[in-house]
Amino acid sequence: MRGFAVPNEEQPRTAWLYQEFMTMRAEWMLLLFLSASGAAHASATRGFDVLHYDVALIPDIAGKQVAGTQAIQLRSEIAALTEVVLDSGKLKVSAISVQGRPQHFAQHEGKLQITLDHPLKRDAVATLQLTYTGSPPYGLEFAPERDEVYTIFSTSQWMPSVDAPDERATLRLSVTLPAGLLATGTGRALPVSTLADGRVEHRWQLDTPMPGYVYGFAAGRYQQAQARHAGIALRFLSAERSPEQLQAIFARTGGMLDFFAARAGLPYRGDYQQALVANTIGQEMAGLSLMSEAYGQEVLDDPDHVALIAHEAAHQWWGNRVTCAGWEHFWLNEAFANFMTAAYLQQSQGEAAYQAQVQRWRSRLEALRAKGADHALVYDSWSAPTGDDRAVVYQKGAYVLHLLRAELGEEVFWRGIRDYTRHHDGQSVVTADFQRAMEKSAGRSLQPFFAQWVYSAAP
Ligand SMILES: [Zn+2]
């Protein structure tokens, strides 16, 4: 496994770069996760479709361990399903059963291979019951000094699941914690219950099928603030900030959601929560984003310093609702979040703020080209990603969206974005889906543009 070091070129120099650094560090961790989860084969046929996960976790924050039980409901997509392969990180699975019958299983290189005793016919549904423990090396972060635990990207490090982004399922998540902690998680919060021993069980239900990498939670000795914006309940949490500071840090959230909803042609759905956690990391989850306490301080120091908040909010549409079908189309998540952030800054802070972003993307692309590190946006070699590979997807990708906007003009471009987003809401997409939507809006082929900018190194 590779370490979590951030390449030197990403070290912060100014406040602005620091924010970029925060984003890049999160991205670095995500790419570690992608490479660990067999990115290139993400959309291979699995033979089954996961319908629902029901997970109960007991984190031991001081011991940096987790114990879990889980029910996975899946449907066979082949004539006789005899083998189910899940991602399970470094978790140790101790038992698996179906209707009380123990099932044979093996774990190898992050995969959990289950052999069913009775083959499952096409369209038949079975529920696997799993018991496991683990000390996740990443994916589940513990900060004992803050009584805090939170997830980062690698869902299979804390619940056996399918990491591939084309697998969508509903989720019921329970996390049992010491009394006195506040928690936030993906989905609708259900009432908490206090156990006989004083611990508290926090529960959430995600009713819309979502990819596993957007599942998660955060819990700690938080303070919180709440707000309402156009019917959306907003909640902000932090261990270090007062409710007044949290209101200041996240004051622009409602405006961001309005902006992205208008560009997507889709209203925001559900509540939106944001938490500041111990260490770096910007991460989007379903209805929930995590950023670092240090980033919160940056926003307090400069209220315009909201690009990371906007980036994660944009993912609620581009990434979470319209999701790349395989990691080779990852630019559909990340370049979109970066580009939409710049578009939001253009609207809220003016043209110069947008052009500053464009200039940074262009400079990064020029640097990539100068060293021969540029390549196509559709990219499947995530087995050992470099900072340059990341920059292609995140920065060059955003720049290409900017160029497409310039090529098509405001009306055609934004109509295409709206049509693409609305048409594929709740779906997994490939780059051809995006091209098709933009061509429909333009009323002409965009093959030359896509061949030049998306499917090959920049000219
Ligand atoms: Zn992102």
Coordinates of C-alpha atoms and ligand atoms in Angstrom, one line a residue:
M1 CA 0.0 0.0 0.0
R2 CA 1.2 3.5 -0.7
G3 CA 1.4 6.1 2.0
F4 CA -0.7 9.2 2.3
A5 CA 2.0 11.6 1.5
V6 CA 1.0 14.5 -0.7
P7 CA 3.3 15.3 -3.6
N8 CA 5.6 18.2 -2.9
E9 CA 4.2 20.2 -5.8
E10 CA 0.9 20.4 -3.9
Q11 CA 2.3 22.0 -0.8
P12 CA 0.4 25.1 0.2
R13 CA 2.0 28.5 -0.3
T14 CA -0.8 30.9 0.0
A15 CA -4.3 30.7 1.5
W16 CA -5.7 30.0 -1.9
L17 CA -3.2 27.2 -2.6
Y18 CA -3.9 25.9 0.8
Q19 CA -7.5 25.3 -0.1
E20 CA -6.4 23.6 -3.3
F21 CA -4.0 21.5 -1.2
M22 CA -6.9 20.4 1.0
T23 CA -8.9 19.3 -2.1
M24 CA -5.9 17.6 -3.6
R25 CA -5.1 15.7 -0.5
A26 CA -8.7 14.3 -0.4
E27 CA -8.4 13.5 -4.1
W28 CA -5.1 11.7 -3.4
M29 CA -6.8 9.5 -0.8
L30 CA -9.7 8.8 -3.2
L31 CA -7.3 7.7 -5.9
L32 CA -5.6 5.4 -3.4
F33 CA -9.0 3.9 -2.8
L34 CA -9.7 3.7 -6.5
S35 CA -6.4 1.9 -7.1
A36 CA -7.2 -0.4 -4.2
S37 CA -10.6 -1.3 -5.6
G38 CA -9.6 -2.5 -9.0
A39 CA -10.7 0.7 -10.8
A40 CA -10.2 -0.5 -14.3
H41 CA -12.6 -3.4 -13.9
A42 CA -15.3 -1.5 -12.0
S43 CA -18.1 -2.0 -14.4
A44 CA -17.4 -5.7 -15.1
T45 CA -20.4 -7.9 -14.7
R46 CA -20.9 -9.1 -11.2
G47 CA -23.7 -11.5 -11.7
F48 CA -25.8 -9.8 -9.0
D49 CA -27.3 -6.5 -8.1
V50 CA -27.1 -5.3 -4.5
L51 CA -30.6 -4.0 -3.5
H52 CA -30.0 -3.0 0.1
Y53 CA -27.4 -2.9 2.8
D54 CA -28.4 -2.9 6.5
V55 CA -25.3 -2.2 8.6
A56 CA -24.8 -1.9 12.3
L57 CA -21.4 -0.6 13.4
I58 CA -19.8 -0.3 16.8
P59 CA -16.7 1.8 16.5
D60 CA -14.1 1.7 19.3
I61 CA -12.7 5.3 18.9
A62 CA -9.9 4.9 21.5
G63 CA -8.9 1.5 20.1
K64 CA -9.3 2.6 16.4
Q65 CA -11.3 -0.5 15.7
V66 CA -14.7 -1.4 14.4
A67 CA -17.1 -4.3 14.8
G68 CA -20.0 -4.7 12.5
T69 CA -23.0 -6.9 11.5
Q70 CA -24.6 -6.5 8.2
A71 CA -27.4 -7.8 6.0
I72 CA -26.9 -7.6 2.3
Q73 CA -29.9 -8.1 0.1
L74 CA -29.0 -9.0 -3.5
R75 CA -30.7 -10.2 -6.6
S76 CA -29.2 -12.7 -9.0
E77 CA -28.7 -11.5 -12.6
I78 CA -27.6 -14.8 -14.0
A79 CA -29.2 -18.2 -14.3
A80 CA -27.4 -19.7 -11.3
L81 CA -25.5 -17.4 -9.0
T82 CA -23.1 -19.5 -6.9
E83 CA -20.4 -17.0 -6.1
V84 CA -20.7 -13.4 -4.7
V85 CA -17.5 -11.3 -4.6
L86 CA -17.6 -8.1 -2.5
D87 CA -14.9 -5.6 -1.6
S88 CA -13.9 -5.9 2.0
G89 CA -10.7 -3.9 2.5
K90 CA -8.8 -5.2 5.5
L91 CA -11.8 -6.2 7.4
K92 CA -11.9 -9.6 9.0
V93 CA -15.1 -11.4 8.3
S94 CA -15.9 -14.0 10.9
A95 CA -19.2 -15.5 9.7
I96 CA -21.6 -15.4 6.8
S97 CA -25.0 -17.1 6.6
V98 CA -28.1 -17.2 4.5
Q99 CA -31.3 -18.0 6.3
G100 CA -29.3 -19.3 9.2
R101 CA -27.1 -21.6 7.0
P102 CA -23.4 -20.9 7.3
Q103 CA -21.8 -20.1 3.9
H104 CA -18.3 -20.8 2.8
F105 CA -16.1 -17.8 2.2
A106 CA -12.5 -16.6 1.7
Q107 CA -10.8 -13.2 1.8
H108 CA -7.9 -12.3 -0.4
E109 CA -6.4 -9.0 -1.4
G110 CA -9.3 -6.9 -0.3
K111 CA -11.9 -9.2 -1.9
L112 CA -14.5 -11.3 0.0
Q113 CA -15.4 -14.4 -2.1
I114 CA -18.6 -16.1 -0.9
T115 CA -19.7 -19.5 -2.2
L116 CA -23.4 -19.9 -1.9
D117 CA -24.6 -23.4 -0.8
H118 CA -27.7 -23.1 -2.9
P119 CA -27.4 -21.5 -6.4
L120 CA -29.6 -18.4 -6.7
K121 CA -31.8 -18.4 -9.8
R122 CA -32.0 -15.3 -12.0
D123 CA -34.1 -12.6 -10.3
A124 CA -34.2 -14.5 -7.0
V125 CA -33.3 -12.4 -4.0
A126 CA -31.2 -13.6 -1.1
T127 CA -30.0 -11.9 2.1
L128 CA -26.5 -12.5 3.4
Q129 CA -25.8 -12.0 7.0
L130 CA -22.2 -11.0 7.8
T131 CA -20.3 -10.4 11.0
Y132 CA -16.9 -8.7 10.9
T133 CA -14.3 -6.7 12.8
G134 CA -11.4 -4.6 11.7
S135 CA -8.8 -1.8 12.2
P136 CA -9.2 0.0 8.9
P137 CA -5.9 1.5 7.6
Y138 CA -8.0 4.2 5.9
G139 CA -11.6 4.8 5.0
L140 CA -12.6 5.1 8.6
E141 CA -10.7 7.7 10.6
F142 CA -10.4 7.9 14.3
A143 CA -9.4 11.0 16.2
P144 CA -9.5 9.8 19.9
E145 CA -8.4 13.2 21.2
R146 CA -11.6 14.6 19.9
D147 CA -13.8 11.5 20.6
E148 CA -14.3 11.6 16.8
V149 CA -14.8 9.0 14.1
Y150 CA -15.7 9.6 10.5
T151 CA -15.5 7.9 7.1
I152 CA -13.4 8.8 4.1
F153 CA -14.3 7.4 0.7
S154 CA -13.3 3.8 1.1
T155 CA -16.6 2.3 2.2
S156 CA -15.5 -1.3 1.9
Q157 CA -12.9 -0.6 4.6
W158 CA -15.8 -0.4 7.1
M159 CA -18.6 -2.4 5.5
P160 CA -18.2 -5.2 3.0
S161 CA -19.8 -3.8 -0.2
V162 CA -19.3 -3.2 -3.9
D163 CA -16.9 -0.3 -4.4
A164 CA -17.7 0.1 -8.1
P165 CA -19.6 3.3 -8.8
D166 CA -22.2 1.6 -11.1
E167 CA -23.7 -0.3 -8.2
R168 CA -26.5 1.6 -6.4
A169 CA -28.3 0.4 -3.4
T170 CA -30.3 1.7 -0.5
L171 CA -28.8 1.8 3.0
R172 CA -29.8 1.6 6.6
L173 CA -26.9 2.5 8.8
S174 CA -26.7 2.2 12.6
V175 CA -23.7 3.5 14.6
T176 CA -23.5 2.8 18.3
L177 CA -21.4 5.4 20.2
P178 CA -20.7 6.6 23.7
A179 CA -23.2 9.1 25.1
G180 CA -22.6 12.8 24.5
L181 CA -21.6 12.7 20.9
L182 CA -23.4 14.3 18.0
A183 CA -23.5 12.4 14.7
T184 CA -24.4 12.9 11.1
G185 CA -24.8 10.3 8.4
T186 CA -26.0 9.6 4.9
G187 CA -29.8 9.5 4.6
R188 CA -32.7 10.5 6.7
A189 CA -32.0 10.5 10.4
L190 CA -34.1 8.1 12.4
P191 CA -34.7 8.6 16.1
V192 CA -31.7 7.7 18.3
S193 CA -32.1 5.2 21.0
T194 CA -30.2 4.9 24.3
L195 CA -29.1 1.4 25.2
A196 CA -29.3 -0.1 28.7
D197 CA -25.5 0.5 29.2
G198 CA -25.9 4.2 28.3
R199 CA -24.5 4.1 24.8
V200 CA -26.5 5.7 22.0
E201 CA -27.5 4.1 18.7
H202 CA -27.6 6.6 15.8
R203 CA -29.5 5.5 12.7
W204 CA -30.1 6.7 9.2
Q205 CA -32.0 5.5 6.3
L206 CA -31.1 6.2 2.6
D207 CA -34.2 5.5 0.6
T208 CA -32.8 6.4 -2.8
P209 CA -30.3 3.9 -4.3
M210 CA -26.8 5.5 -4.3
P211 CA -23.3 4.2 -5.0
G212 CA -21.5 2.8 -2.0
Y213 CA -18.7 5.4 -2.0
V214 CA -21.1 8.1 -1.0
Y215 CA -22.1 6.3 2.2
G216 CA -20.7 7.5 5.4
F217 CA -21.0 9.3 8.7
A218 CA -19.2 11.5 11.2
A219 CA -19.5 11.6 15.0
G220 CA -17.7 13.6 17.6
R221 CA -18.0 16.0 20.5
Y222 CA -19.5 18.5 18.1
Q223 CA -21.4 21.8 18.5
Q224 CA -24.0 22.4 15.8
A225 CA -25.9 25.1 14.1
Q226 CA -29.0 24.8 11.9
A227 CA -30.6 26.8 9.2
R228 CA -33.3 26.5 6.6
H229 CA -33.1 27.5 3.0
A230 CA -36.0 27.3 0.7
G231 CA -37.4 24.2 2.4
I232 CA -33.9 22.5 2.8
A233 CA -32.9 21.8 6.4
L234 CA -29.2 22.7 6.7
R235 CA -27.0 21.5 9.6
F236 CA -23.4 22.3 10.4
L237 CA -21.2 20.5 12.9
S238 CA -17.7 21.0 14.3
A239 CA -15.7 20.2 17.5
E240 CA -13.9 23.5 17.4
R241 CA -16.3 26.2 16.1
S242 CA -19.1 27.9 17.9
P243 CA -22.6 27.8 16.4
E244 CA -22.1 31.4 15.4
Q245 CA -18.9 30.6 13.6
L246 CA -20.5 27.6 11.9
Q247 CA -23.3 29.9 10.6
A248 CA -20.6 32.3 9.2
I249 CA -18.5 29.5 7.6
F250 CA -21.5 27.9 5.9
A251 CA -23.5 31.1 5.3
R252 CA -23.4 30.7 1.5
T253 CA -24.5 27.1 1.3
G254 CA -28.1 27.9 0.5
G255 CA -27.1 30.1 -2.4
M256 CA -24.8 27.4 -3.7
L257 CA -27.6 24.8 -3.7
D258 CA -29.8 27.2 -5.5
F259 CA -27.2 27.9 -8.2
F260 CA -26.4 24.2 -8.8
A261 CA -30.1 23.2 -8.8
A262 CA -30.7 25.8 -11.5
R263 CA -27.8 24.6 -13.6
A264 CA -28.8 21.0 -13.1
G265 CA -32.4 21.6 -13.8
L266 CA -33.1 19.5 -10.7
P267 CA -34.0 20.8 -7.2
Y268 CA -31.9 19.7 -4.3
R269 CA -33.4 16.6 -2.6
G270 CA -33.5 16.1 1.2
D271 CA -31.5 17.8 3.9
Y272 CA -27.9 18.9 3.6
Q273 CA -25.4 18.6 6.4
Q274 CA -21.7 19.7 6.6
A275 CA -19.2 18.8 9.2
L276 CA -15.7 20.0 9.9
V277 CA -13.6 17.0 11.0
A278 CA -10.0 16.7 12.4
N279 CA -7.9 16.1 9.3
T280 CA -8.1 17.7 5.9
I281 CA -10.4 15.8 3.5
G282 CA -13.1 17.3 1.5
Q283 CA -15.6 14.5 0.8
E284 CA -19.0 14.4 -0.7
M285 CA -21.4 11.9 0.6
A286 CA -25.2 11.6 0.0
G287 CA -26.7 14.7 1.7
L288 CA -23.5 15.2 3.7
S289 CA -20.1 16.7 3.1
L290 CA -17.0 16.7 5.3
M291 CA -14.3 19.3 5.3
S292 CA -11.5 20.0 7.8
E293 CA -11.5 22.2 10.8
A294 CA -8.4 24.0 9.3
Y295 CA -10.4 24.8 6.2
G296 CA -13.2 26.2 8.3
Q297 CA -10.7 28.6 9.8
E298 CA -9.7 29.6 6.2
V299 CA -13.3 30.5 5.5
L300 CA -13.6 32.5 8.7
D301 CA -10.4 34.4 7.7
D302 CA -11.7 35.0 4.2
P303 CA -15.5 34.6 3.6
D304 CA -14.8 34.3 -0.2
H305 CA -12.7 31.2 0.4
V306 CA -15.7 28.9 -0.3
A307 CA -14.5 26.9 -3.3
L308 CA -14.2 23.7 -1.4
I309 CA -17.7 24.1 0.1
A310 CA -19.0 24.7 -3.4
H311 CA -17.1 21.7 -4.9
E312 CA -18.6 19.3 -2.4
A313 CA -22.1 20.8 -2.8
A314 CA -21.8 20.5 -6.6
H315 CA -21.1 16.7 -6.2
Q316 CA -24.6 16.3 -4.8
W317 CA -25.7 16.5 -8.5
W318 CA -22.5 15.6 -10.4
G319 CA -21.1 12.6 -8.8
N320 CA -23.8 11.5 -6.4
R321 CA -26.9 11.6 -8.6
V322 CA -25.3 11.4 -12.0
T323 CA -22.4 9.1 -11.3
C324 CA -19.5 7.9 -13.5
A325 CA -20.3 4.3 -14.5
G326 CA -16.6 3.3 -14.1
W327 CA -13.6 5.2 -12.7
E328 CA -12.3 5.6 -16.3
H329 CA -15.1 8.2 -16.6
F330 CA -14.2 9.8 -13.3
W331 CA -13.8 13.2 -14.9
L332 CA -17.6 13.3 -15.2
N333 CA -17.6 13.6 -11.4
E334 CA -14.5 15.7 -10.6
A335 CA -14.1 18.0 -13.6
F336 CA -17.8 18.8 -13.3
A337 CA -17.5 19.6 -9.6
N338 CA -14.5 21.9 -10.3
F339 CA -16.1 23.6 -13.3
M340 CA -19.4 24.1 -11.5
T341 CA -17.5 25.6 -8.5
A342 CA -15.9 28.2 -10.9
A343 CA -19.3 28.9 -12.4
Y344 CA -20.7 29.5 -9.0
L345 CA -17.8 31.8 -8.1
Q346 CA -18.4 33.7 -11.4
Q347 CA -22.0 34.3 -10.4
S348 CA -21.3 35.1 -6.8
Q349 CA -17.9 36.9 -6.9
G350 CA -17.7 38.1 -10.4
E351 CA -16.0 37.4 -13.7
A352 CA -12.4 37.8 -12.3
A353 CA -13.0 34.9 -9.9
Y354 CA -14.1 32.6 -12.8
Q355 CA -11.2 33.7 -15.0
A356 CA -8.7 33.1 -12.1
Q357 CA -9.9 29.5 -12.0
V358 CA -9.7 29.1 -15.7
Q359 CA -6.1 30.5 -15.7
R360 CA -5.1 28.0 -13.0
W361 CA -6.5 25.1 -15.0
R362 CA -4.8 26.3 -18.2
S363 CA -1.5 26.7 -16.5
R364 CA -1.7 23.2 -15.0
L365 CA -2.5 21.8 -18.5
E366 CA 0.5 23.7 -20.0
A367 CA 2.7 22.3 -17.3
L368 CA 1.4 18.8 -18.0
R369 CA 2.0 19.2 -21.7
A370 CA 5.5 20.6 -21.2
K371 CA 6.6 17.5 -19.3
G372 CA 4.7 15.0 -21.6
A373 CA 2.3 14.0 -18.8
D374 CA -1.0 15.0 -20.5
H375 CA -3.4 12.3 -21.6
A376 CA -7.0 11.7 -22.4
L377 CA -9.7 12.6 -19.9
V378 CA -11.2 9.1 -20.3
Y379 CA -8.5 7.3 -18.4
D380 CA -8.5 3.7 -17.1
S381 CA -5.0 3.3 -15.7
W382 CA -5.7 4.1 -12.1
S383 CA -3.5 1.3 -10.7
A384 CA -0.7 3.7 -9.7
P385 CA -2.1 7.3 -10.2
T386 CA 0.3 10.2 -10.0
G387 CA -0.5 13.9 -9.2
D388 CA -0.3 14.5 -12.9
D389 CA -3.0 11.9 -13.6
R390 CA -5.2 13.5 -11.1
A391 CA -4.5 17.0 -12.6
V392 CA -5.7 15.7 -16.0
V393 CA -9.0 14.6 -14.6
Y394 CA -9.6 17.5 -12.2
Q395 CA -8.0 20.5 -13.8
K396 CA -7.7 19.8 -17.4
G397 CA -11.2 18.3 -17.3
A398 CA -12.6 21.5 -15.9
Y399 CA -10.7 23.5 -18.5
V400 CA -12.2 21.4 -21.3
L401 CA -15.7 22.1 -19.9
H402 CA -14.8 25.8 -20.0
L403 CA -13.7 25.4 -23.7
L404 CA -16.9 23.6 -24.6
R405 CA -18.9 26.4 -23.0
A406 CA -17.0 28.9 -25.1
E407 CA -17.5 26.8 -28.2
L408 CA -21.3 26.3 -27.7
G409 CA -22.3 29.6 -26.2
E410 CA -24.2 30.2 -23.0
E411 CA -27.7 29.0 -24.1
V412 CA -26.7 25.8 -25.9
F413 CA -24.1 24.9 -23.3
W414 CA -26.3 25.2 -20.2
R415 CA -29.3 23.6 -21.9
G416 CA -27.1 20.6 -22.7
I417 CA -25.8 20.5 -19.1
R418 CA -29.4 20.6 -17.8
D419 CA -30.6 17.9 -20.2
Y420 CA -27.7 15.7 -19.4
T421 CA -28.2 16.0 -15.7
R422 CA -32.0 15.6 -15.7
H423 CA -32.0 12.7 -18.1
H424 CA -29.4 10.7 -16.1
D425 CA -30.5 11.6 -12.6
G426 CA -30.0 8.5 -10.5
Q427 CA -28.0 6.7 -13.2
S428 CA -24.5 5.8 -14.0
V429 CA -23.1 7.5 -17.0
V430 CA -20.2 7.2 -19.5
T431 CA -18.6 10.0 -21.5
A432 CA -20.7 9.2 -24.5
D433 CA -23.9 10.0 -22.6
F434 CA -22.5 13.5 -21.9
Q435 CA -21.4 13.9 -25.5
R436 CA -24.8 12.9 -26.8
A437 CA -26.7 15.4 -24.6
M438 CA -24.4 18.2 -25.7
E439 CA -24.8 17.3 -29.4
K440 CA -28.5 17.2 -29.0
S441 CA -28.5 20.7 -27.6
A442 CA -26.0 22.0 -30.2
G443 CA -27.9 20.3 -33.0
R444 CA -24.6 19.1 -34.5
S445 CA -21.8 16.5 -34.0
L446 CA -19.2 17.4 -31.4
Q447 CA -17.0 14.5 -32.4
P448 CA -14.1 16.7 -33.4
F449 CA -14.1 18.5 -30.1
F450 CA -14.4 15.3 -28.0
A451 CA -11.8 13.5 -30.1
Q452 CA -9.4 16.4 -29.6
W453 CA -10.0 17.3 -26.0
V454 CA -11.6 14.3 -24.3
Y455 CA -10.3 11.2 -25.9
S456 CA -6.7 12.2 -26.5
A457 CA -3.9 14.4 -25.2
A458 CA -4.4 18.1 -25.7
P459 CA -3.4 19.3 -29.2
Ligands
ZN1 ZN -14.5 16.1 -5.8

